[in-house]
Amino acid sequence: MTDFHFVNSIPGPWEYVELTELHFERDPSSDSWTFALLLWSDDSSMTGRCVAVTLDGADLN
């Protein structure tokens, strides 16, 4: 992972969290992947960039 951002606008402590969306997109200009994870609400997400993606042991590159 070369870049990672966590955004949270949910007030107070969390009582519940759920990964509701996961998006990966290959950037052909830099030969890397960008990703976005939505955590139950539009007010909380994780985004970043990585050089490789593995799903269930299989390389997606």
Short mmCIF file of N, CA, C and O in Angstrom, two decimals:
data_model
loop_
_atom_site.label_atom_id
_atom_site.label_comp_id
_atom_site.label_asym_id
_atom_site.label_seq_id
_atom_site.Cartn_x
_atom_site.Cartn_y
_atom_site.Cartn_z
N MET A 1 0.85 -1.15 0.00
CA MET A 1 0.00 0.00 0.00
C MET A 1 0.90 1.23 0.00
O MET A 1 1.84 1.33 0.78
N THR A 2 0.60 2.15 -0.89
CA THR A 2 1.41 3.36 -0.99
C THR A 2 0.71 4.60 -0.47
O THR A 2 1.34 5.62 -0.24
N ASP A 3 -0.61 4.51 -0.27
CA ASP A 3 -1.38 5.67 0.18
C ASP A 3 -2.64 5.14 0.88
O ASP A 3 -3.23 4.16 0.43
N PHE A 4 -3.04 5.80 1.97
CA PHE A 4 -4.23 5.36 2.71
C PHE A 4 -4.87 6.56 3.39
O PHE A 4 -4.18 7.37 4.00
N HIS A 5 -6.21 6.67 3.28
CA HIS A 5 -6.95 7.75 3.93
C HIS A 5 -8.20 7.18 4.59
O HIS A 5 -8.90 6.36 4.00
N PHE A 6 -8.47 7.62 5.80
CA PHE A 6 -9.68 7.24 6.53
C PHE A 6 -10.45 8.52 6.82
O PHE A 6 -9.90 9.48 7.36
N VAL A 7 -11.73 8.55 6.45
CA VAL A 7 -12.59 9.71 6.66
C VAL A 7 -13.75 9.28 7.54
O VAL A 7 -14.40 8.27 7.27
N ASN A 8 -14.00 10.06 8.60
CA ASN A 8 -15.10 9.73 9.51
C ASN A 8 -15.79 11.01 9.95
O ASN A 8 -15.18 11.85 10.61
N SER A 9 -17.05 11.15 9.59
CA SER A 9 -17.86 12.29 10.05
C SER A 9 -18.98 11.84 10.97
O SER A 9 -19.91 12.60 11.24
N ILE A 10 -18.92 10.59 11.42
CA ILE A 10 -19.95 10.06 12.31
C ILE A 10 -19.62 10.49 13.74
O ILE A 10 -18.53 10.18 14.24
N PRO A 11 -20.52 11.21 14.40
CA PRO A 11 -20.22 11.67 15.77
C PRO A 11 -20.29 10.54 16.79
O PRO A 11 -21.05 9.59 16.62
N GLY A 12 -19.49 10.67 17.81
CA GLY A 12 -19.54 9.72 18.93
C GLY A 12 -18.93 8.37 18.61
O GLY A 12 -18.50 8.12 17.50
N PRO A 13 -18.90 7.48 19.60
CA PRO A 13 -18.34 6.14 19.37
C PRO A 13 -19.26 5.32 18.47
O PRO A 13 -20.47 5.48 18.48
N TRP A 14 -18.65 4.45 17.70
CA TRP A 14 -19.42 3.58 16.81
C TRP A 14 -20.00 2.42 17.58
O TRP A 14 -19.31 1.77 18.36
N GLU A 15 -21.25 2.13 17.35
CA GLU A 15 -21.88 0.95 17.93
C GLU A 15 -21.99 -0.17 16.90
O GLU A 15 -22.30 -1.31 17.23
N TYR A 16 -21.77 0.19 15.62
CA TYR A 16 -21.94 -0.78 14.55
C TYR A 16 -21.10 -0.33 13.36
O TYR A 16 -20.96 0.86 13.09
N VAL A 17 -20.51 -1.28 12.65
CA VAL A 17 -19.81 -0.97 11.40
C VAL A 17 -19.99 -2.15 10.45
O VAL A 17 -20.06 -3.30 10.87
N GLU A 18 -20.11 -1.83 9.19
CA GLU A 18 -20.30 -2.86 8.17
C GLU A 18 -19.63 -2.39 6.88
O GLU A 18 -19.79 -1.24 6.48
N LEU A 19 -18.89 -3.26 6.24
CA LEU A 19 -18.32 -2.96 4.93
C LEU A 19 -19.42 -3.16 3.90
O LEU A 19 -19.85 -4.28 3.64
N THR A 20 -19.94 -2.06 3.34
CA THR A 20 -21.08 -2.16 2.44
C THR A 20 -20.70 -2.06 0.97
O THR A 20 -21.45 -2.52 0.12
N GLU A 21 -19.57 -1.44 0.67
CA GLU A 21 -19.11 -1.34 -0.72
C GLU A 21 -17.60 -1.42 -0.77
O GLU A 21 -16.92 -0.93 0.13
N LEU A 22 -17.10 -2.03 -1.84
CA LEU A 22 -15.67 -2.16 -2.05
C LEU A 22 -15.42 -1.99 -3.55
O LEU A 22 -16.00 -2.71 -4.36
N HIS A 23 -14.59 -1.02 -3.90
CA HIS A 23 -14.31 -0.74 -5.31
C HIS A 23 -12.79 -0.70 -5.53
O HIS A 23 -12.08 -0.05 -4.77
N PHE A 24 -12.33 -1.41 -6.55
CA PHE A 24 -10.94 -1.35 -6.98
C PHE A 24 -10.91 -0.94 -8.44
O PHE A 24 -11.75 -1.36 -9.23
N GLU A 25 -9.94 -0.10 -8.78
CA GLU A 25 -9.79 0.32 -10.18
C GLU A 25 -8.30 0.40 -10.51
O GLU A 25 -7.52 0.99 -9.78
N ARG A 26 -7.93 -0.21 -11.61
CA ARG A 26 -6.53 -0.20 -12.04
C ARG A 26 -6.24 1.11 -12.76
O ARG A 26 -7.01 1.56 -13.61
N ASP A 27 -5.12 1.73 -12.42
CA ASP A 27 -4.66 2.96 -13.05
C ASP A 27 -3.55 2.59 -14.03
O ASP A 27 -2.42 2.34 -13.62
N PRO A 28 -3.86 2.52 -15.33
CA PRO A 28 -2.85 2.07 -16.30
C PRO A 28 -1.66 3.01 -16.42
O PRO A 28 -0.57 2.60 -16.80
N SER A 29 -1.82 4.28 -16.07
CA SER A 29 -0.71 5.22 -16.20
C SER A 29 0.38 5.00 -15.15
O SER A 29 1.54 5.31 -15.38
N SER A 30 -0.01 4.45 -13.99
CA SER A 30 0.98 4.24 -12.93
C SER A 30 1.14 2.77 -12.57
O SER A 30 1.90 2.44 -11.69
N ASP A 31 0.39 1.88 -13.24
CA ASP A 31 0.43 0.45 -12.98
C ASP A 31 0.15 0.14 -11.50
O ASP A 31 0.79 -0.71 -10.89
N SER A 32 -0.80 0.88 -10.93
CA SER A 32 -1.21 0.64 -9.54
C SER A 32 -2.73 0.57 -9.50
O SER A 32 -3.41 0.73 -10.50
N TRP A 33 -3.26 0.32 -8.31
CA TRP A 33 -4.70 0.21 -8.08
C TRP A 33 -5.14 1.29 -7.10
O TRP A 33 -4.44 1.58 -6.13
N THR A 34 -6.32 1.85 -7.33
CA THR A 34 -6.95 2.70 -6.32
C THR A 34 -8.12 1.91 -5.74
O THR A 34 -8.70 1.07 -6.42
N PHE A 35 -8.42 2.16 -4.48
CA PHE A 35 -9.53 1.45 -3.85
C PHE A 35 -10.34 2.40 -2.99
O PHE A 35 -9.84 3.42 -2.52
N ALA A 36 -11.61 2.05 -2.82
CA ALA A 36 -12.52 2.80 -1.95
C ALA A 36 -13.38 1.80 -1.20
O ALA A 36 -13.96 0.89 -1.81
N LEU A 37 -13.45 1.94 0.10
CA LEU A 37 -14.27 1.09 0.96
C LEU A 37 -15.27 1.99 1.68
O LEU A 37 -14.88 2.96 2.32
N LEU A 38 -16.53 1.69 1.55
CA LEU A 38 -17.57 2.42 2.25
C LEU A 38 -17.97 1.62 3.48
O LEU A 38 -18.29 0.44 3.37
N LEU A 39 -17.94 2.27 4.64
CA LEU A 39 -18.23 1.60 5.91
C LEU A 39 -19.61 2.01 6.41
O LEU A 39 -19.75 2.95 7.18
N TRP A 40 -20.64 1.35 5.92
CA TRP A 40 -22.01 1.46 6.39
C TRP A 40 -22.67 2.81 6.12
O TRP A 40 -23.87 2.91 6.00
N SER A 41 -21.92 3.87 6.01
CA SER A 41 -22.48 5.20 5.84
C SER A 41 -21.60 6.01 4.90
O SER A 41 -20.39 5.82 4.86
N ASP A 42 -22.20 6.94 4.17
CA ASP A 42 -21.41 7.84 3.33
C ASP A 42 -20.49 8.73 4.15
O ASP A 42 -19.59 9.37 3.61
N ASP A 43 -20.72 8.78 5.45
CA ASP A 43 -19.91 9.62 6.34
C ASP A 43 -18.64 8.94 6.82
O ASP A 43 -17.90 9.51 7.62
N SER A 44 -18.39 7.72 6.39
CA SER A 44 -17.20 6.99 6.83
C SER A 44 -16.68 6.14 5.68
O SER A 44 -17.39 5.30 5.14
N SER A 45 -15.42 6.36 5.32
CA SER A 45 -14.85 5.61 4.20
C SER A 45 -13.34 5.50 4.33
O SER A 45 -12.71 6.23 5.10
N MET A 46 -12.78 4.58 3.57
CA MET A 46 -11.34 4.42 3.45
C MET A 46 -11.00 4.42 1.97
O MET A 46 -11.70 3.79 1.18
N THR A 47 -9.95 5.13 1.60
CA THR A 47 -9.49 5.15 0.22
C THR A 47 -7.99 5.01 0.20
O THR A 47 -7.32 5.32 1.20
N GLY A 48 -7.44 4.59 -0.91
CA GLY A 48 -6.00 4.47 -0.99
C GLY A 48 -5.52 3.99 -2.34
O GLY A 48 -6.29 3.86 -3.29
N ARG A 49 -4.24 3.70 -2.38
CA ARG A 49 -3.58 3.24 -3.59
C ARG A 49 -2.64 2.11 -3.21
O ARG A 49 -1.99 2.16 -2.16
N CYS A 50 -2.58 1.08 -4.05
CA CYS A 50 -1.69 -0.04 -3.79
C CYS A 50 -1.11 -0.53 -5.11
O CYS A 50 -1.63 -0.22 -6.18
N VAL A 51 -0.05 -1.30 -5.03
CA VAL A 51 0.62 -1.78 -6.24
C VAL A 51 0.16 -3.17 -6.64
O VAL A 51 0.41 -3.60 -7.76
N ALA A 52 -0.52 -3.89 -5.74
CA ALA A 52 -1.01 -5.22 -6.05
C ALA A 52 -2.28 -5.50 -5.26
O ALA A 52 -2.47 -4.96 -4.18
N VAL A 53 -3.13 -6.35 -5.81
CA VAL A 53 -4.37 -6.74 -5.15
C VAL A 53 -4.47 -8.26 -5.18
O VAL A 53 -4.29 -8.87 -6.23
N THR A 54 -4.76 -8.85 -4.03
CA THR A 54 -4.94 -10.30 -3.92
C THR A 54 -6.32 -10.56 -3.32
O THR A 54 -6.69 -9.95 -2.33
N LEU A 55 -7.07 -11.46 -3.96
CA LEU A 55 -8.39 -11.82 -3.48
C LEU A 55 -8.45 -13.33 -3.33
O LEU A 55 -8.26 -14.06 -4.30
N ASP A 56 -8.67 -13.80 -2.11
CA ASP A 56 -8.71 -15.24 -1.81
C ASP A 56 -7.48 -15.94 -2.34
O ASP A 56 -7.56 -17.05 -2.90
N GLY A 57 -6.33 -15.32 -2.20
CA GLY A 57 -5.06 -15.93 -2.61
C GLY A 57 -4.72 -15.75 -4.08
O GLY A 57 -3.63 -16.12 -4.51
N ALA A 58 -5.63 -15.20 -4.88
CA ALA A 58 -5.36 -15.02 -6.31
C ALA A 58 -4.96 -13.58 -6.59
O ALA A 58 -5.62 -12.64 -6.15
N ASP A 59 -3.87 -13.42 -7.32
CA ASP A 59 -3.37 -12.10 -7.69
C ASP A 59 -4.27 -11.51 -8.77
O ASP A 59 -4.50 -12.15 -9.81
N LEU A 60 -4.78 -10.31 -8.58
CA LEU A 60 -5.67 -9.68 -9.55
C LEU A 60 -4.92 -8.85 -10.59
O LEU A 60 -5.53 -8.28 -11.47
N ASN A 61 -3.62 -8.76 -10.46
CA ASN A 61 -2.86 -7.96 -11.43
C ASN A 61 -2.87 -8.70 -12.72
O ASN A 61 -2.69 -8.40 -13.75
#
